[in-house]
XYZ file of C-alpha atoms in Angstrom:
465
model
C 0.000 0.000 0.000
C 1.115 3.455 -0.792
C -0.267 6.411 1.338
C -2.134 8.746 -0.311
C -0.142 12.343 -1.932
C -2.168 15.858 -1.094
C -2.089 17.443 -4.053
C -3.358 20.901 -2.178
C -0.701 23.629 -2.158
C 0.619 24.024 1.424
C 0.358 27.326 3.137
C 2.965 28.629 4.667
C 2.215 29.817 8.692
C 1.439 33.540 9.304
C 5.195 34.680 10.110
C 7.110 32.026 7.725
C 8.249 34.529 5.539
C 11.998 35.964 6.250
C 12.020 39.573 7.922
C 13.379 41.020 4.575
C 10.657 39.126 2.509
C 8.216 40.286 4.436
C 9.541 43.860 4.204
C 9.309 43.775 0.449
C 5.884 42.309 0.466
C 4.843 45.337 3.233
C 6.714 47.577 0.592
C 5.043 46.372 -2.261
C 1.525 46.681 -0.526
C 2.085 49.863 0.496
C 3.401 51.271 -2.824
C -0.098 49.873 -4.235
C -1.947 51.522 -1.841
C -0.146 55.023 -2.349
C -1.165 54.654 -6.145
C -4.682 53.778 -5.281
C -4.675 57.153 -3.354
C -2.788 59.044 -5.856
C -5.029 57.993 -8.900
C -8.194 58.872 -6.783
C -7.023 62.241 -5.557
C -5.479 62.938 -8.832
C -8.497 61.622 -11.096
C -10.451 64.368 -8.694
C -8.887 67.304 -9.757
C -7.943 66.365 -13.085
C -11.988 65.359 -14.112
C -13.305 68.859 -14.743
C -10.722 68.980 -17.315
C -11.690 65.596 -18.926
C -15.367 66.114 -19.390
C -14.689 69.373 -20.940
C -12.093 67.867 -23.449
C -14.645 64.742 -24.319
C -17.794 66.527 -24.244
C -18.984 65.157 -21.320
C -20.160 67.371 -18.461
C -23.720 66.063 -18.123
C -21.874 62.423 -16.895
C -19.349 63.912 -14.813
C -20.405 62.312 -11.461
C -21.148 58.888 -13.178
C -17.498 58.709 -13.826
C -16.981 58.538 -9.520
C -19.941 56.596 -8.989
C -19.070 53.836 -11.610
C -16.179 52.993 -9.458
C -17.442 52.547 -6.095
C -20.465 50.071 -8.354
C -18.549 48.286 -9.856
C -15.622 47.530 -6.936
C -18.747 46.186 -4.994
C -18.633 43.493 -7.940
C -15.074 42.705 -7.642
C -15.361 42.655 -3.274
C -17.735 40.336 -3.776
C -16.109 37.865 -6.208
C -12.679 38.105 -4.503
C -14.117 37.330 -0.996
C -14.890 33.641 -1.695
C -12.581 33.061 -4.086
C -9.310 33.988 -1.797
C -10.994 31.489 0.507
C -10.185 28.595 -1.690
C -7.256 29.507 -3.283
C -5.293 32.429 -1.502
C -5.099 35.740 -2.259
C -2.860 35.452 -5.312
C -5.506 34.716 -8.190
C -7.621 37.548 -7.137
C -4.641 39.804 -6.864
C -2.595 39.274 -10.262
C -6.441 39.580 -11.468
C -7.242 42.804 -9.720
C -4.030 44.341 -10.989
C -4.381 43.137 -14.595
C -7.994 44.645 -14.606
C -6.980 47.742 -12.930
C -4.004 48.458 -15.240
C -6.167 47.757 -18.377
C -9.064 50.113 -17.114
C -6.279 52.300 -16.430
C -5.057 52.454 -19.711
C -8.778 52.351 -21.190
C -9.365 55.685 -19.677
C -6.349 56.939 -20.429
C -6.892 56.463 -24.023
C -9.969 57.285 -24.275
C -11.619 59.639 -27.107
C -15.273 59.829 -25.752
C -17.478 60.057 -22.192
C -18.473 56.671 -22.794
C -15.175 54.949 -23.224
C -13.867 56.423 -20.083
C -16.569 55.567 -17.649
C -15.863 51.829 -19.215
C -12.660 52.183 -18.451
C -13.348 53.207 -15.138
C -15.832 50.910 -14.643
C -13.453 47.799 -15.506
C -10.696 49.558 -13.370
C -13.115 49.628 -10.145
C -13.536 45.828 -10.358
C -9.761 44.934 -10.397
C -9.800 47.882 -7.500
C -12.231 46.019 -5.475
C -10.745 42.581 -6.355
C -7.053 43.501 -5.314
C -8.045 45.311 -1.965
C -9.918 42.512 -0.525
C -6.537 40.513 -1.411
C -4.728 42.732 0.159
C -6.297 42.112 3.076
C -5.935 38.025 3.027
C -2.666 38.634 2.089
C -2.102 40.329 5.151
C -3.623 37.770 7.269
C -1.495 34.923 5.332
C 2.417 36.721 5.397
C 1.828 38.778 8.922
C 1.477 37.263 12.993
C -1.092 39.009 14.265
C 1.123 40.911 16.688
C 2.112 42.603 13.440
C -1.021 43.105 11.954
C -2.089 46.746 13.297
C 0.552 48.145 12.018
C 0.411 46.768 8.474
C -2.796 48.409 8.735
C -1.742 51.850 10.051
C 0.981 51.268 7.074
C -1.495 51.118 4.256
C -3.682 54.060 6.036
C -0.056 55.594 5.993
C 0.038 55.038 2.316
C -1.829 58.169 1.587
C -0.122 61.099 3.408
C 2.161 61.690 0.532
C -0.787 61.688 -2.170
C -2.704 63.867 -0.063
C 0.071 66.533 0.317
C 1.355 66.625 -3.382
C -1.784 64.361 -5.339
C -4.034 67.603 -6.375
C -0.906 69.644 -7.107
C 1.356 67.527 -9.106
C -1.972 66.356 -10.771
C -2.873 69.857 -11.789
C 0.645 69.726 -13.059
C 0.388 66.857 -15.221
C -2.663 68.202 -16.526
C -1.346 71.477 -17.824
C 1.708 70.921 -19.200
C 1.397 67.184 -19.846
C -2.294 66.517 -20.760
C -4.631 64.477 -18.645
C -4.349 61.439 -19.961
C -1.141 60.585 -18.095
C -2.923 60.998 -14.844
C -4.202 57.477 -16.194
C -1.219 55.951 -17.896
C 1.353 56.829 -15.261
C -0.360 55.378 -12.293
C -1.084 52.609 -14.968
C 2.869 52.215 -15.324
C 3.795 52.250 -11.717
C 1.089 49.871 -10.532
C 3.210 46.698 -12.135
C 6.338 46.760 -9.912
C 4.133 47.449 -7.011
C 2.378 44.617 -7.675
C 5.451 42.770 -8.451
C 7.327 43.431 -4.807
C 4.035 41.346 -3.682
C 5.393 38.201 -5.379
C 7.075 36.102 -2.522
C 4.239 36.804 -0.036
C 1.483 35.939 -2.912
C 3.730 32.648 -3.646
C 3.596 31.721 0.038
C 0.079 32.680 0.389
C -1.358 30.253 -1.826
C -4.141 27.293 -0.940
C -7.290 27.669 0.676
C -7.416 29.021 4.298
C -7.476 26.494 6.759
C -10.681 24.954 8.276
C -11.324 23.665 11.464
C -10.028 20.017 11.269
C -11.359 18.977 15.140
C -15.181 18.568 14.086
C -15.988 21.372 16.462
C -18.850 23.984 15.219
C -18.243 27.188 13.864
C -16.952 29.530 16.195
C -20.023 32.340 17.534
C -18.015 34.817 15.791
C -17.425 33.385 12.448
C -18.861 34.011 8.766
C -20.606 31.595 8.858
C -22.284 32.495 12.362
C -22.660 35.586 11.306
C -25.207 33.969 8.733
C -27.040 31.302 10.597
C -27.100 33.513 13.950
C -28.801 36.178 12.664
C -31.505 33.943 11.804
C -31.386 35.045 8.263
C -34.167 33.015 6.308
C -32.503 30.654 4.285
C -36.246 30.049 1.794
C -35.941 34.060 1.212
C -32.131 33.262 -0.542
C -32.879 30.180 -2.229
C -34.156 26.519 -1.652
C -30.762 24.610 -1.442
C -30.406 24.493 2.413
C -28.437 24.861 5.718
C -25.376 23.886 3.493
C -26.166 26.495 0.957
C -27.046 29.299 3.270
C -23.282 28.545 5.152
C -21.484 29.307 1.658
C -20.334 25.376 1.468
C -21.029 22.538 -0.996
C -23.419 20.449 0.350
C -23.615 16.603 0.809
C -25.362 16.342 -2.719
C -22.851 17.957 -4.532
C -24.161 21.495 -4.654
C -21.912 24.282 -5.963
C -21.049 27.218 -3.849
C -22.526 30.361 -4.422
C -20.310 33.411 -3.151
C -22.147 35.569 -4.154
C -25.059 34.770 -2.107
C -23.024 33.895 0.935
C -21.352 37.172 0.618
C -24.836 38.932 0.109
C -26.051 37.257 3.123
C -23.026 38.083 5.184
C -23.889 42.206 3.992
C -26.937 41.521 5.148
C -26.634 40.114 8.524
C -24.774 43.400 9.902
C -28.302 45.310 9.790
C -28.695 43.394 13.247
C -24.928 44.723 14.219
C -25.020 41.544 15.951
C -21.972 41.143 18.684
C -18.609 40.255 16.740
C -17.887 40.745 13.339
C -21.848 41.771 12.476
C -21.149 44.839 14.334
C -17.506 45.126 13.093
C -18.938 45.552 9.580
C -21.635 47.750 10.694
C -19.351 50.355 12.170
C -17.577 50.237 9.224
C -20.228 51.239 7.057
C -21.619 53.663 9.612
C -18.355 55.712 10.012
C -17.532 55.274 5.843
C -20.802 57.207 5.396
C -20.695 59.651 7.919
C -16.886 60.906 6.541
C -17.665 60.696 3.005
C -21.101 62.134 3.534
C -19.476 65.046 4.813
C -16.240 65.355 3.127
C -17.709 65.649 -0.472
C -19.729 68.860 1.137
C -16.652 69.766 2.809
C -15.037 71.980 -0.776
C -18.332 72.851 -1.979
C -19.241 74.802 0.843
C -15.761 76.247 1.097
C -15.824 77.486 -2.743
C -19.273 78.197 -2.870
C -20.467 80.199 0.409
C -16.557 81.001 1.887
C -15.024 81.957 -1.773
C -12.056 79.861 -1.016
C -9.981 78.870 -4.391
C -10.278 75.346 -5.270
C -6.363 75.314 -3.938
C -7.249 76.281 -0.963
C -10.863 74.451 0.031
C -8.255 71.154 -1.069
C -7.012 71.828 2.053
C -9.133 70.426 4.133
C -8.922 67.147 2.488
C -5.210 67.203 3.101
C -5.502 68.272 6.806
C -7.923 65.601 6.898
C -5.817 62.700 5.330
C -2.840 64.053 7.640
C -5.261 63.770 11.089
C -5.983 60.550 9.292
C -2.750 58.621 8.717
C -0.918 60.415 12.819
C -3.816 58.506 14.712
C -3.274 54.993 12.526
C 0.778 55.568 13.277
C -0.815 55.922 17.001
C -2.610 53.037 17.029
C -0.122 50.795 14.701
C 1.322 51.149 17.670
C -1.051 50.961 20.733
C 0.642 54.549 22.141
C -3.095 54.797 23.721
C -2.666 51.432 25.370
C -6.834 51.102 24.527
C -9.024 47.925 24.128
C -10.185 47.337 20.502
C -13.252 48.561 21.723
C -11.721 51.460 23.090
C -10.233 52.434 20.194
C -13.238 52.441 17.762
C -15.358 54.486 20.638
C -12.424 57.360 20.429
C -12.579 57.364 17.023
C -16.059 57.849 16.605
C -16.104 60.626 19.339
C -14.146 62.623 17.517
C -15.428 61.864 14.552
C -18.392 62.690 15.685
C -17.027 66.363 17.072
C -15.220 67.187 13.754
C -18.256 66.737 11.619
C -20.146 69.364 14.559
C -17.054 71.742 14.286
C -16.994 71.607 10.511
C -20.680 72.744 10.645
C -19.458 75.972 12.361
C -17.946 76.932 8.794
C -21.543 78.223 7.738
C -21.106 81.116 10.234
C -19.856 83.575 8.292
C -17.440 84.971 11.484
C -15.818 81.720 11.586
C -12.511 81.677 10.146
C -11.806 78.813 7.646
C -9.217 77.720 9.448
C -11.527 76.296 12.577
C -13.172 74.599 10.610
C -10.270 72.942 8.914
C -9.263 71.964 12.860
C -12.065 70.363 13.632
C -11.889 68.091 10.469
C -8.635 67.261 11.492
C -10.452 65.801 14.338
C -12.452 63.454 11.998
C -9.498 62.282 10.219
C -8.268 61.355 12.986
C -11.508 59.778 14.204
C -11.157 57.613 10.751
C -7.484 56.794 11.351
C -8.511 55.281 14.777
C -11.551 53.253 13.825
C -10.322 51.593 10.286
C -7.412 49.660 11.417
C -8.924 48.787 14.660
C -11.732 47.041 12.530
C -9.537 45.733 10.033
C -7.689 43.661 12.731
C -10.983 42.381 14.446
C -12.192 41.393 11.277
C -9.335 39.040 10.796
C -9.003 38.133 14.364
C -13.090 37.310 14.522
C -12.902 35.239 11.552
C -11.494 32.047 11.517
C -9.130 31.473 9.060
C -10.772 29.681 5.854
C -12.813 32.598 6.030
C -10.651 35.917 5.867
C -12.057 36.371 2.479
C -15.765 36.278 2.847
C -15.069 38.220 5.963
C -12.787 41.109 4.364
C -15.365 40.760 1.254
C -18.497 41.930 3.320
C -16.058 44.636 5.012
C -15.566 46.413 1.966
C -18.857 45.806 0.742
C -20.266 47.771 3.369
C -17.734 50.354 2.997
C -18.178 51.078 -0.808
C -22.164 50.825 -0.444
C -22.036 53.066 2.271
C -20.143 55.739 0.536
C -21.852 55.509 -2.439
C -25.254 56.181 -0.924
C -24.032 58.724 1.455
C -22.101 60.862 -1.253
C -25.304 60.571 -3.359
C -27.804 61.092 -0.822
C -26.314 64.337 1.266
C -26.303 66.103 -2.094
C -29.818 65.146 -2.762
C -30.603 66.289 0.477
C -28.348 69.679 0.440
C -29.823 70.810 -2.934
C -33.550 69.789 -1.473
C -32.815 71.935 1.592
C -30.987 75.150 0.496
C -33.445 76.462 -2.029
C -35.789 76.664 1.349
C -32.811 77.137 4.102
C -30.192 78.147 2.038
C -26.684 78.104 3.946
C -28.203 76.362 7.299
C -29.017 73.532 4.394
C -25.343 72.360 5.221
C -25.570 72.421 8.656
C -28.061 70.620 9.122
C -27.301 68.059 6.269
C -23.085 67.741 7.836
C -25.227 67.350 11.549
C -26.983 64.245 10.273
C -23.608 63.174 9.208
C -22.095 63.501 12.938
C -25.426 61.657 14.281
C -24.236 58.541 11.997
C -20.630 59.115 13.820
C -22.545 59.006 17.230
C -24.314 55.769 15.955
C -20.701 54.146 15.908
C -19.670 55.318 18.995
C -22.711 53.824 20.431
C -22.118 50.305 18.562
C -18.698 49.636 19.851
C -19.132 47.910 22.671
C -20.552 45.258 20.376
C -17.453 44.873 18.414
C -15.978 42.394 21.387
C -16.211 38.676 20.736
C -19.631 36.885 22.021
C -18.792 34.746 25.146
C -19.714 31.707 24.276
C -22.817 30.108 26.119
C -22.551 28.465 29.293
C -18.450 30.471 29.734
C -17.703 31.839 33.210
């Protein structure tokens, strides 16, 4: 008798890696993230230009929602799928689709062609970042693990000092298109520094192999705790509604189980339901507020486009000092702790902000308080981003990072659409109170936060001490 040869790719330990590899990898992952933030900050101040060139002003905001739609497809695709085979499929594709919409809308001679290109660029966006995140969880102990985090929130200080400028720079001397093609250029050896971690990384996360249940705070808890009704998604069963093949041969569907996971966190259940609730609270209650932040500075304060930027950068800055704080625990807080700071201040920048429609309020307050929201944000994300990983078991860091982002990038969308639905709705009876009132409602989703943290501990099981 021979014994029988796995023919599953063996995954190397969290740690395995050599300290230099793993400093490439961190290099690499933080280089991508720097060009995600440059090519969003840059694409931002270079689009007025672009729909004027192509004729296009009527779709100018379609070419920002497109991405955050169609990175929801790509989240939800790479969330399963870096469950069964690592992170490094869904990666190399992510890139490869965000380098070709890249060069799409870089090239492009019409409205229409761009917004395609956009489109396909926001699905590699939202395949690679949930990646990222397994990748994380695959090449880092999770000692490490905040401050990878902090690292990649990190990852945007430099864009947000110099993005707008040297963007306005490429535009008028260079021409817009290379806004596209050079982040399009610089994303492959980014991508490449990844290369030992992704190699190491490969294989499906590891299950359970002692025939207990699935922990109270896993995915698939998440699902079957919530007492989500399985006949509502479908008639093929407990096996089905978990995300697994069942005893009958039925295929997975990831795309339900990842639904289903998005939905469960309506409940903000304790664990990782309220983990991705928070998320999605505090992602609209910043972007809600930050896309009024330049209007109302350009609009009602007469502040040049250069200088209403500023608050974003301010922002960005108060942003990335609190995750270099928590990378490394200065506060010595709980988890919990950590995400009810953040959404306190949160909470007060958004109220300080709405000072700036007194006209005797200098610019510059309000541009402090916001600094207090960034740093709200720079305290809560990494703090969820490690309990999502840490709530999750293993085999499930996809799915788990999946319905993260999911939540994110549906929350932002609506909130960026709906608090200029609601501005324009209130000002022509209000008029400059309209963004007061709209940036408080904003603050009262930051309060909502605070008041869900708490819940972001781990459920004791039943029947512990």
């Amino acid at each position: 008798m021979t014994a029988a040869v796995s023919t599953e790719p063996t995954v190397a330990a969290p740690g395995a890696l050599s300290p230099g590899a793993q400093r490439l990898v961190l290099i690499g992952m933080v280089a991508l993230c720097s060009l995600g933030a440059f090519e969003a900050l840059a694409v931002a101040t270079a689009m007025p230009t672009i729909a004027v060139d192509l004729d296009g002003l009527r779709h100018y905001t379609f070419a920002f929602a497109v991405v955050f739609a169609t990175s929801v497809v790509g989240m939800l695709t790479a969330g399963r799928w870096c469950d069964r085979t690592g992170p490094a499929p869904a990666m190399w594709t992510g890139v490869a689709l965000f380098v070709i919409g890249l060069v799409v809308a870089g090239t492009a001679t019409g409205m229409g062609a761009l917004i395609a290109g956009r489109a396909v660029q926001g699905v590699g966006s939202g395949l690679f970042g949930v990646a990222l995140y397994v990748l994380v969880a695959r090449v880092f102990v999770a000692e490490r693990r905040p401050a990878v985090f902090s690292a990649f929130a990190a990852a945007w200080v430099v864009p947000a000092i110099v993005g707008p400028g040297l963007a306005g720079l490429v535009v008028d001397h260079v021409g817009w298109r290379w806004v596209f093609l050079g982040a399009a250029a610089l994303t492959v050896p980014a991508a490449i520094l990844m290369r030992p971690g992704l190699t190491a990384a490969q294989g499906a996360g590891q299950e359970p192999d002692d025939g207990r249940e699935p922990d109270d705070n896993s995915v698939e808890a998440v699902v079957s705790d919530d007492g989500l009704d399985v006949g509502l998604l479908g008639d093929a069963g407990e096996g089905a509604a978990r995300g697994h093949t069942s005893d009958v041969g039925q295929p997975d569907r990831p795309l339900m189980h990842a639904l289903r996971l998005a939905l469960s966190v309506l409940r903000a259940g304790r664990g990782l339901p309220a983990v991705v609730s928070v998320r999605a609270l505090v992602s609209a209650a910043f972007t809600g507020a930050e896309v009024l932040l330049p209007l109302l500075l350009v609009h009602e304060r007469h502040l040049s486009p250069g200088g209403a930027g500023l608050i974003l950068t301010v922002g960005a800055l108060g942003w990335s000092a609190a995750s270099w704080v928590r990378g490394r625990d200065l506060l010595h807080l709980s988890h919990a702790g950590y995400v009810r700071l953040g959404g306190a201040l949160l909470a007060l920048g958004m109220v300080g902000a709405a000072m700036l429609v007194l006209p005797d309020v200098p610019a510059g307050v309000g541009m402090a308080f916001w600094v207090l929201s960034g740093s709200g944000m720079g305290l809560v994300y990494p703090t969820l981003s490690v309990l999502t990983l840490e709530l999750a078991p293993p085999h499930e860091h996809g799915s788990a990072s999946s319905a993260l982002q999911v939540a994110d990038a549906v929350a932002a969308a609506i909130a960026s659409s709906a608090t200029g639905a609601l501005l324009w709705a209130l000002y022509d009876v209000a008029g400059l109170p309209a963004y007061a009132v709209v940036l408080g409602l904003t603050g009262l989703l930051a309060a909502a936060a605070l008041a869900l943290a708490d819940r972001t501990r781990a459920a004791v099981p039943q029947g512990a001490a």
